[in-house]
Amino acid sequence: MSQIENNFITDKEYVRVVIRKSTLTHDHIAEGQPTAQCFTKLNNPPVDFWHNFQANGGKILRCHTKQDRLKFLKMLAEDQQYNVVLNTHPNLCADLQQAAINYVDTISVNTPIDAVVALSTALVARDGSIGFTQPLARFVSMRNLAHDVIVISRMVDIVPDMETALSRNVKFAKDAGMEFITPTPLPKEGNKEVRTRQHPRYILLLLDDNPPKDESQNA
């Protein structure tokens, strides 16, 4: 087992942490209309997201601070020996530079890359999917780009359903569109998982919204 694999948190650990944090709520987010009303209400979206994301084959690295996020980025790059990393958002440049990761922000159609680093402001609890915001004028799909897709998000961005995600997107991103991707379990050759551009591994660096008080300035 590689160094980075030892840091993927377990289902039981995550549930225990979320239950302890009774202050984590989404009361400020309006319920989606009208499709969300057709489903049973989720009692704990963070826990439901974790279960569904893991069941789909996703991996989570929980980060207490920004420094944890930088550490995991660097560990992934070194452990997986990434040669070409595609950065999909200008807000990620500083993190990648601090982690000493060589990256590009444009590629040609046939350029092979090892990993993609992306932001997500919507993690959908209902099905464990990830929402990516893209300007409609230059929409680029996150599909079929690399063997690894590293997603940076926050626990506060976990929402119950796609309707809620879309409502928030309209409020904060105006005319930008959203692409939702649900990870799928990787195919196997024997006991080994096989990652391809068509079946990538999704690794979520999830920033904790309630870091220890003495580290809150670094989050």
Coordinates of N, CA and C in Angstrom, one line a residue:
M1 N 0.8 -1.2 0.0 CA 0.0 0.0 0.0 C 0.9 1.2 0.0
S2 N 0.6 2.2 -0.9 CA 1.4 3.4 -1.0 C 1.2 4.3 0.2
Q3 N 2.1 5.3 0.3 CA 2.0 6.3 1.4 C 0.6 7.1 1.3
I4 N 0.2 7.5 0.2 CA -1.0 8.3 0.0 C -2.2 7.4 0.3
E5 N -2.2 6.2 0.0 CA -3.4 5.3 0.2 C -3.7 5.2 1.7
N6 N -2.6 5.3 2.6 CA -2.8 5.2 4.0 C -3.6 6.4 4.6
N7 N -3.7 7.5 3.8 CA -4.4 8.7 4.3 C -5.8 8.8 3.8
F8 N -6.3 7.9 3.0 CA -7.7 7.9 2.6 C -8.5 7.5 3.8
I9 N -9.5 8.4 4.2 CA -10.2 8.1 5.4 C -11.2 7.0 5.2
T10 N -11.5 6.4 6.3 CA -12.5 5.3 6.3 C -13.9 5.8 6.5
D11 N -14.8 5.0 6.1 CA -16.2 5.3 6.2 C -16.6 5.5 7.7
K12 N -16.2 4.6 8.6 CA -16.5 4.8 10.0 C -15.9 6.0 10.6
E13 N -14.7 6.3 10.2 CA -14.0 7.5 10.8 C -14.8 8.8 10.3
Y14 N -15.2 8.8 9.1 CA -15.9 10.0 8.6 C -17.2 10.2 9.3
V15 N -18.0 9.2 9.4 CA -19.3 9.2 10.0 C -19.1 9.7 11.4
R16 N -18.1 9.2 12.1 CA -17.9 9.6 13.5 C -17.6 11.0 13.7
V17 N -16.8 11.6 12.8 CA -16.4 13.0 12.8 C -17.7 13.9 12.5
V18 N -18.4 13.5 11.5 CA -19.6 14.3 11.1 C -20.6 14.3 12.2
I19 N -20.9 13.2 12.9 CA -21.9 13.1 13.9 C -21.4 14.0 15.1
R20 N -20.1 14.0 15.4 CA -19.6 14.9 16.5 C -19.9 16.3 16.2
K21 N -19.8 16.7 14.9 CA -20.0 18.1 14.5 C -21.4 18.5 14.3
S22 N -22.2 18.6 15.4 CA -23.6 18.9 15.3 C -23.9 20.2 14.8
T23 N -22.8 21.1 14.7 CA -23.1 22.4 14.2 C -23.1 22.5 12.7
L24 N -22.7 21.4 12.0 CA -22.6 21.4 10.6 C -24.0 21.2 10.0
T25 N -24.6 22.2 9.5 CA -26.0 22.2 8.9 C -26.0 22.9 7.6
H26 N -27.1 22.7 6.9 CA -27.3 23.3 5.6 C -28.7 24.1 5.6
D27 N -29.0 24.6 6.8 CA -30.3 25.3 6.9 C -30.4 26.5 6.0
H28 N -29.2 27.1 5.6 CA -29.2 28.3 4.8 C -29.4 28.0 3.4
I29 N -29.5 26.8 3.0 CA -29.6 26.4 1.6 C -31.1 26.0 1.3
A30 N -31.7 26.7 0.4 CA -33.1 26.4 0.1 C -33.2 25.0 -0.6
E31 N -34.3 24.3 -0.3 CA -34.5 23.1 -1.0 C -34.8 23.3 -2.5
G32 N -34.3 22.4 -3.3 CA -34.6 22.5 -4.7 C -36.0 22.3 -5.1
Q33 N -36.4 22.9 -6.2 CA -37.8 22.8 -6.6 C -37.8 22.3 -8.1
P34 N -38.8 21.5 -8.5 CA -39.6 20.7 -7.6 C -39.2 19.3 -7.4
T35 N -38.2 18.9 -8.2 CA -37.8 17.4 -8.2 C -37.4 16.9 -6.9
A36 N -36.7 17.7 -6.1 CA -36.3 17.3 -4.8 C -37.4 16.8 -3.9
Q37 N -38.6 17.4 -4.1 CA -39.7 17.0 -3.3 C -40.2 15.5 -3.5
C38 N -39.7 15.0 -4.6 CA -40.1 13.6 -4.9 C -39.3 12.6 -4.1
F39 N -38.2 13.0 -3.5 CA -37.4 12.1 -2.8 C -37.5 12.2 -1.3
T40 N -37.2 11.2 -0.6 CA -37.1 11.3 0.9 C -36.1 12.2 1.3
K41 N -36.4 13.1 2.3 CA -35.4 14.1 2.7 C -34.2 13.4 3.4
L42 N -33.0 13.9 3.1 CA -31.8 13.4 3.7 C -31.6 14.0 5.1
N43 N -31.4 13.1 6.0 CA -31.2 13.5 7.4 C -29.8 14.1 7.6
N44 N -28.8 13.6 6.9 CA -27.4 14.1 7.1 C -26.7 14.1 5.8
P45 N -26.8 15.1 5.0 CA -26.2 15.2 3.7 C -24.7 14.8 3.7
P46 N -23.8 15.3 4.7 CA -22.4 15.0 4.6 C -22.2 13.5 4.7
V47 N -22.9 12.8 5.6 CA -22.8 11.3 5.7 C -23.2 10.6 4.5
D48 N -24.4 11.1 4.0 CA -24.9 10.4 2.7 C -23.9 10.6 1.6
F49 N -23.4 11.8 1.5 CA -22.4 12.1 0.4 C -21.2 11.1 0.5
W50 N -20.7 11.0 1.7 CA -19.5 10.1 1.9 C -19.9 8.7 1.5
H51 N -21.0 8.2 2.0 CA -21.4 6.8 1.6 C -21.5 6.6 0.1
N52 N -22.2 7.5 -0.5 CA -22.4 7.3 -2.0 C -21.1 7.6 -2.8
F53 N -20.3 8.5 -2.4 CA -19.1 8.8 -3.1 C -18.2 7.6 -3.0
Q54 N -18.1 7.0 -1.8 CA -17.2 5.9 -1.7 C -17.7 4.7 -2.4
A55 N -19.0 4.5 -2.4 CA -19.7 3.3 -3.1 C -19.4 3.4 -4.6
N56 N -19.3 4.7 -5.1 CA -19.0 4.9 -6.5 C -17.5 4.7 -6.8
G57 N -16.7 4.5 -5.8 CA -15.3 4.3 -6.1 C -14.4 5.5 -5.8
G58 N -15.0 6.6 -5.3 CA -14.2 7.8 -5.0 C -13.4 7.6 -3.8
K59 N -12.3 8.4 -3.7 CA -11.5 8.4 -2.5 C -11.5 9.8 -1.9
I60 N -11.4 9.9 -0.5 CA -11.4 11.2 0.2 C -10.2 11.3 1.1
L61 N -9.6 12.5 0.9 CA -8.5 12.9 1.8 C -9.0 14.1 2.6
R62 N -9.3 14.0 3.9 CA -9.9 15.1 4.6 C -8.8 16.0 5.1
C63 N -8.9 17.3 4.9 CA -7.9 18.3 5.2 C -8.4 19.2 6.3
H64 N -7.7 19.3 7.4 CA -8.1 20.2 8.5 C -7.7 21.7 8.1
T65 N -6.6 21.9 7.4 CA -6.2 23.2 7.0 C -5.7 23.2 5.6
K66 N -5.4 24.4 5.1 CA -4.9 24.6 3.8 C -3.5 23.9 3.7
Q67 N -2.8 23.9 4.8 CA -1.5 23.2 4.8 C -1.6 21.7 4.6
D68 N -2.6 21.1 5.1 CA -2.9 19.7 4.9 C -3.2 19.5 3.4
R69 N -3.9 20.4 2.8 CA -4.3 20.3 1.4 C -3.0 20.3 0.5
L70 N -2.1 21.2 0.8 CA -0.9 21.3 0.1 C 0.0 20.1 0.3
K71 N 0.0 19.5 1.5 CA 0.8 18.3 1.8 C 0.2 17.2 0.9
F72 N -1.1 17.0 0.9 CA -1.6 15.9 0.1 C -1.4 16.1 -1.4
L73 N -1.5 17.3 -1.9 CA -1.2 17.5 -3.3 C 0.2 17.1 -3.6
K74 N 1.1 17.5 -2.8 CA 2.5 17.1 -3.0 C 2.8 15.6 -2.9
M75 N 2.1 15.0 -1.9 CA 2.3 13.6 -1.8 C 1.7 12.8 -3.0
L76 N 0.6 13.2 -3.5 CA 0.0 12.6 -4.6 C 0.9 12.7 -5.8
A77 N 1.5 13.9 -6.1 CA 2.3 14.1 -7.2 C 3.6 13.3 -7.1
E78 N 4.1 13.1 -5.9 CA 5.4 12.4 -5.8 C 5.1 10.9 -5.8
D79 N 4.0 10.4 -5.1 CA 3.7 9.0 -5.0 C 3.3 8.4 -6.4
Q80 N 2.5 9.2 -7.1 CA 2.0 8.7 -8.4 C 2.9 9.1 -9.6
Q81 N 4.0 9.9 -9.3 CA 4.9 10.3 -10.3 C 4.3 11.0 -11.5
Y82 N 3.4 12.0 -11.2 CA 2.8 12.8 -12.2 C 3.8 13.6 -13.0
N83 N 3.8 13.5 -14.3 CA 4.7 14.3 -15.2 C 4.0 15.5 -15.7
V84 N 2.7 15.4 -16.1 CA 1.9 16.5 -16.6 C 0.6 16.6 -15.9
V85 N 0.4 17.7 -15.2 CA -0.8 18.0 -14.5 C -1.5 19.1 -15.1
L86 N -2.8 19.0 -15.4 CA -3.6 20.0 -15.9 C -4.4 20.8 -14.8
N87 N -4.1 22.1 -14.7 CA -4.8 23.0 -13.8 C -6.0 23.6 -14.5
T88 N -7.2 23.4 -14.0 CA -8.4 23.9 -14.6 C -9.0 25.2 -14.1
H89 N -8.3 25.7 -13.1 CA -8.9 27.0 -12.5 C -7.7 27.9 -12.0
P90 N -7.8 29.2 -12.3 CA -6.7 30.1 -11.9 C -6.5 30.2 -10.4
N91 N -7.6 29.9 -9.6 CA -7.5 30.0 -8.2 C -6.6 28.9 -7.6
L92 N -6.3 27.9 -8.4 CA -5.5 26.8 -7.9 C -4.0 27.0 -8.2
C93 N -3.6 28.0 -8.9 CA -2.2 28.2 -9.3 C -1.3 28.3 -8.0
A94 N -1.8 29.1 -7.0 CA -0.9 29.3 -5.8 C -0.7 28.0 -5.1
D95 N -1.7 27.1 -5.0 CA -1.6 25.8 -4.3 C -0.6 25.0 -5.0
L96 N -0.7 24.9 -6.3 CA 0.2 24.0 -7.1 C 1.6 24.5 -7.1
Q97 N 1.8 25.8 -7.1 CA 3.2 26.4 -7.0 C 3.8 26.1 -5.6
Q98 N 3.0 26.3 -4.6 CA 3.5 26.0 -3.2 C 3.8 24.6 -3.0
A99 N 3.0 23.7 -3.7 CA 3.3 22.2 -3.6 C 4.4 21.8 -4.5
A100 N 5.0 22.7 -5.3 CA 6.1 22.5 -6.2 C 5.7 21.4 -7.3
I101 N 4.4 21.6 -7.8 CA 3.9 20.7 -8.8 C 4.0 21.5 -10.2
N102 N 4.6 20.8 -11.1 CA 4.7 21.4 -12.5 C 3.3 21.2 -13.1
Y103 N 2.7 22.2 -13.7 CA 1.4 22.1 -14.3 C 1.3 22.9 -15.5
V104 N 0.3 22.6 -16.3 CA -0.1 23.4 -17.5 C -1.5 23.8 -17.4
D105 N -1.9 24.9 -18.0 CA -3.4 25.2 -18.0 C -4.0 25.1 -19.3
T106 N -3.3 24.7 -20.3 CA -3.9 24.4 -21.6 C -3.3 23.1 -22.2
I107 N -4.0 22.3 -23.0 CA -3.5 21.2 -23.6 C -4.1 21.1 -25.0
S108 N -3.5 20.4 -25.9 CA -4.1 20.1 -27.2 C -4.9 18.8 -27.0
V109 N -5.7 18.5 -28.0 CA -6.7 17.4 -27.9 C -6.0 16.1 -27.6
N110 N -4.9 15.8 -28.2 CA -4.2 14.5 -28.1 C -3.1 14.5 -27.1
T111 N -2.9 15.5 -26.3 CA -1.8 15.6 -25.3 C -2.2 14.7 -24.1
P112 N -1.4 13.7 -23.8 CA -1.6 12.8 -22.7 C -1.2 13.6 -21.4
I113 N -2.1 13.5 -20.4 CA -1.8 14.1 -19.1 C -2.0 13.0 -18.0
D114 N -1.3 13.2 -16.9 CA -1.4 12.2 -15.8 C -2.5 12.5 -14.8
A115 N -2.8 13.8 -14.6 CA -3.8 14.2 -13.6 C -4.4 15.5 -13.9
V116 N -5.6 15.7 -13.5 CA -6.3 17.0 -13.6 C -6.6 17.5 -12.1
V117 N -6.4 18.8 -11.9 CA -6.8 19.3 -10.6 C -7.9 20.3 -10.8
A118 N -9.0 20.2 -10.1 CA -10.2 21.0 -10.4 C -10.8 21.4 -9.1
L119 N -11.6 22.5 -9.1 CA -12.4 23.0 -8.0 C -13.8 22.5 -8.2
S120 N -14.5 22.2 -7.0 CA -15.9 21.9 -7.1 C -16.6 22.7 -5.9
T121 N -17.7 23.4 -6.2 CA -18.5 24.1 -5.2 C -19.8 23.4 -5.0
A122 N -19.9 22.1 -5.4 CA -21.2 21.4 -5.2 C -20.9 19.9 -5.2
L123 N -21.0 19.3 -4.0 CA -20.9 17.8 -3.8 C -22.2 17.3 -3.5
V124 N -22.8 16.5 -4.3 CA -24.2 16.1 -4.2 C -24.4 14.8 -3.4
A125 N -25.1 15.0 -2.2 CA -25.2 13.9 -1.3 C -26.1 12.8 -1.9
R126 N -27.1 13.1 -2.6 CA -28.1 12.2 -3.1 C -27.4 11.0 -3.9
D127 N -26.5 11.3 -4.7 CA -25.9 10.2 -5.5 C -24.3 10.2 -5.5
G128 N -23.7 11.1 -4.7 CA -22.3 11.1 -4.6 C -21.6 11.7 -5.8
S129 N -22.3 12.6 -6.5 CA -21.7 13.2 -7.7 C -21.0 14.5 -7.3
I130 N -20.2 15.0 -8.3 CA -19.4 16.2 -8.2 C -19.9 17.2 -9.2
G131 N -20.1 18.4 -8.8 CA -20.5 19.5 -9.7 C -19.4 20.4 -10.1
F132 N -19.2 20.6 -11.3 CA -18.1 21.5 -11.8 C -18.8 22.6 -12.5
T133 N -18.4 23.9 -12.1 CA -19.0 25.1 -12.7 C -18.1 25.5 -13.9
Q134 N -18.7 25.7 -15.1 CA -18.0 26.1 -16.3 C -18.7 27.2 -17.0
P135 N -18.0 28.3 -17.4 CA -18.6 29.4 -18.2 C -19.1 28.8 -19.5
L136 N -20.4 29.1 -19.8 CA -21.0 28.5 -21.0 C -20.3 28.9 -22.3
A137 N -19.7 30.1 -22.3 CA -19.0 30.5 -23.5 C -17.8 29.7 -23.8
R138 N -17.2 29.0 -22.9 CA -16.0 28.2 -23.1 C -16.1 26.9 -22.3
F139 N -17.2 26.3 -22.5 CA -17.5 25.1 -21.7 C -16.5 23.9 -22.1
V140 N -15.8 23.4 -21.1 CA -14.9 22.3 -21.3 C -15.3 21.2 -20.4
S141 N -15.6 20.0 -20.9 CA -16.0 18.9 -20.1 C -14.8 18.4 -19.3
M142 N -15.1 17.9 -18.0 CA -14.1 17.3 -17.2 C -13.9 15.8 -17.5
R143 N -14.6 15.3 -18.5 CA -14.5 13.9 -18.8 C -13.3 13.6 -19.7
N144 N -12.8 12.3 -19.6 CA -11.8 11.8 -20.5 C -10.6 12.6 -20.6
L145 N -10.1 13.2 -19.5 CA -8.9 14.0 -19.6 C -7.6 13.3 -19.0
A146 N -7.8 12.5 -17.9 CA -6.6 12.0 -17.3 C -7.0 10.7 -16.5
H147 N -6.0 10.0 -16.0 CA -6.2 8.8 -15.2 C -6.7 9.2 -13.8
D148 N -6.2 10.3 -13.3 CA -6.6 10.8 -11.9 C -7.2 12.2 -12.0
V149 N -8.4 12.4 -11.3 CA -9.0 13.7 -11.2 C -9.0 14.1 -9.8
I150 N -8.2 15.1 -9.4 CA -8.1 15.5 -8.1 C -9.0 16.7 -7.9
V151 N -10.0 16.6 -7.0 CA -11.0 17.6 -6.8 C -10.8 18.3 -5.4
I152 N -10.8 19.6 -5.4 CA -10.6 20.4 -4.2 C -12.0 21.0 -3.9
S153 N -12.5 20.7 -2.7 CA -13.8 21.2 -2.2 C -13.8 21.4 -0.7
R154 N -14.9 21.8 -0.2 CA -15.1 22.0 1.2 C -16.3 21.2 1.7
M155 N -16.3 20.9 3.0 CA -17.5 20.2 3.6 C -18.8 21.1 3.5
V156 N -18.6 22.4 3.5 CA -19.8 23.3 3.4 C -20.4 23.2 2.1
D157 N -19.7 22.7 1.1 CA -20.2 22.6 -0.3 C -21.0 21.3 -0.5
I158 N -21.1 20.5 0.5 CA -22.0 19.3 0.3 C -23.4 19.8 0.4
V159 N -24.2 19.4 -0.7 CA -25.6 19.8 -0.8 C -26.5 18.6 -0.9
P160 N -27.8 18.6 -0.6 CA -28.6 17.4 -0.7 C -28.8 16.9 -2.1
D161 N -29.0 17.8 -3.1 CA -29.4 17.3 -4.4 C -28.9 18.2 -5.5
M162 N -29.1 17.8 -6.7 CA -28.7 18.6 -7.9 C -29.5 19.9 -8.0
E163 N -30.7 19.9 -7.6 CA -31.5 21.1 -7.6 C -30.9 22.2 -6.8
T164 N -30.5 21.8 -5.6 CA -29.9 22.8 -4.7 C -28.6 23.3 -5.2
A165 N -27.8 22.4 -5.8 CA -26.6 22.8 -6.5 C -26.8 23.8 -7.6
L166 N -27.8 23.5 -8.4 CA -28.1 24.4 -9.5 C -28.6 25.8 -9.0
S167 N -29.4 25.8 -8.0 CA -29.9 27.0 -7.4 C -28.8 27.9 -6.9
R168 N -27.8 27.3 -6.2 CA -26.7 28.0 -5.7 C -25.8 28.5 -6.8
N169 N -25.7 27.7 -7.9 CA -24.8 28.1 -9.0 C -25.4 29.3 -9.7
V170 N -26.7 29.4 -9.9 CA -27.4 30.5 -10.5 C -27.2 31.8 -9.6
K171 N -27.2 31.6 -8.3 CA -27.0 32.7 -7.4 C -25.6 33.3 -7.4
F172 N -24.6 32.4 -7.4 CA -23.3 32.8 -7.2 C -22.5 32.9 -8.5
A173 N -22.8 32.1 -9.5 CA -22.0 32.0 -10.7 C -22.8 32.6 -11.9
K174 N -24.0 33.1 -11.7 CA -24.8 33.8 -12.7 C -25.0 32.9 -13.9
D175 N -24.4 33.2 -15.1 CA -24.8 32.5 -16.3 C -23.9 31.3 -16.6
A176 N -23.0 30.9 -15.6 CA -22.2 29.7 -15.8 C -23.0 28.4 -15.7
G177 N -22.6 27.4 -16.5 CA -23.3 26.1 -16.4 C -22.6 25.2 -15.4
M178 N -23.2 24.0 -15.2 CA -22.6 23.0 -14.3 C -22.6 21.7 -15.0
E179 N -21.6 20.9 -14.8 CA -21.5 19.6 -15.2 C -21.4 18.7 -14.0
F180 N -22.2 17.7 -13.9 CA -22.2 16.7 -12.8 C -21.6 15.4 -13.3
I181 N -20.7 14.9 -12.5 CA -20.0 13.6 -12.8 C -20.1 12.7 -11.6
T182 N -20.6 11.6 -11.8 CA -20.7 10.6 -10.7 C -19.6 9.5 -11.0
P183 N -18.6 9.4 -10.0 CA -17.5 8.4 -10.2 C -18.1 7.0 -10.3
T184 N -17.4 6.1 -11.0 CA -17.8 4.7 -11.1 C -16.6 3.9 -10.7
P185 N -16.9 2.7 -10.1 CA -15.9 1.8 -9.7 C -14.9 1.5 -10.8
L186 N -13.6 1.4 -10.6 CA -12.7 1.2 -11.6 C -12.7 -0.3 -12.0
P187 N -12.5 -0.5 -13.4 CA -12.4 -1.9 -13.8 C -11.2 -2.6 -13.2
K188 N -11.2 -3.9 -13.2 CA -10.0 -4.6 -12.6 C -9.4 -5.6 -13.5
E189 N -8.1 -5.8 -13.4 CA -7.4 -6.9 -14.1 C -6.8 -7.7 -12.9
G190 N -7.5 -8.8 -12.7 CA -7.1 -9.6 -11.5 C -7.6 -8.8 -10.3
N191 N -6.7 -8.6 -9.3 CA -7.0 -7.8 -8.2 C -6.6 -6.4 -8.3
K192 N -6.1 -5.9 -9.4 CA -5.6 -4.6 -9.6 C -6.6 -3.7 -10.3
E193 N -6.8 -2.5 -9.7 CA -7.7 -1.6 -10.4 C -6.9 -0.9 -11.6
V194 N -7.7 -0.7 -12.7 CA -7.1 -0.1 -13.9 C -7.7 1.3 -14.1
R195 N -6.8 2.3 -14.1 CA -7.3 3.6 -14.3 C -7.0 4.0 -15.8
T196 N -8.0 4.6 -16.4 CA -7.9 5.1 -17.8 C -8.5 6.5 -17.9
R197 N -8.4 7.1 -19.0 CA -9.0 8.4 -19.2 C -10.5 8.3 -19.2
Q198 N -11.0 7.1 -19.6 CA -12.5 6.9 -19.7 C -13.0 6.4 -18.3
H199 N -12.1 5.9 -17.5 CA -12.5 5.4 -16.1 C -11.4 5.9 -15.1
P200 N -11.4 7.2 -14.8 CA -10.4 7.7 -13.9 C -10.7 7.5 -12.5
R201 N -9.7 7.7 -11.7 CA -9.9 7.7 -10.2 C -10.2 9.1 -9.7
Y202 N -11.2 9.3 -8.9 CA -11.6 10.6 -8.4 C -11.1 10.7 -6.9
I203 N -10.2 11.6 -6.7 CA -9.7 11.8 -5.4 C -10.1 13.2 -4.9
L204 N -10.9 13.2 -3.8 CA -11.4 14.5 -3.2 C -10.6 14.9 -2.0
L205 N -10.0 16.1 -2.2 CA -9.3 16.8 -1.0 C -10.4 17.7 -0.4
L206 N -10.9 17.2 0.7 CA -12.1 17.8 1.4 C -11.6 18.7 2.6
L207 N -11.8 20.0 2.4 CA -11.3 20.9 3.5 C -12.4 21.0 4.6
D208 N -12.0 20.7 5.8 CA -12.8 20.8 7.0 C -13.2 22.2 7.2
D209 N -14.5 22.5 7.5 CA -15.0 23.8 7.7 C -14.8 24.3 9.2
N210 N -14.4 23.4 10.1 CA -14.3 23.7 11.5 C -12.9 23.2 12.0
P211 N -11.8 23.9 11.5 CA -10.5 23.5 11.9 C -10.2 23.9 13.4
P212 N -9.2 23.3 14.0 CA -8.9 23.7 15.4 C -8.6 25.2 15.5
K213 N -9.0 25.8 16.6 CA -8.9 27.3 16.7 C -7.5 27.8 16.5
D214 N -6.5 27.1 16.9 CA -5.1 27.6 16.8 C -4.7 27.5 15.4
E215 N -5.4 26.8 14.4 CA -5.0 26.7 13.1 C -5.9 27.4 12.1
S216 N -6.9 28.1 12.7 CA -8.0 28.6 11.8 C -7.5 29.6 10.8
Q217 N -6.4 30.3 11.1 CA -5.9 31.3 10.1 C -5.3 30.6 8.9
N218 N -5.0 29.3 9.0 CA -4.4 28.7 7.8 C -5.4 28.0 6.9
A219 N -6.7 28.0 7.3 CA -7.7 27.2 6.5 C -8.1 28.0 5.3

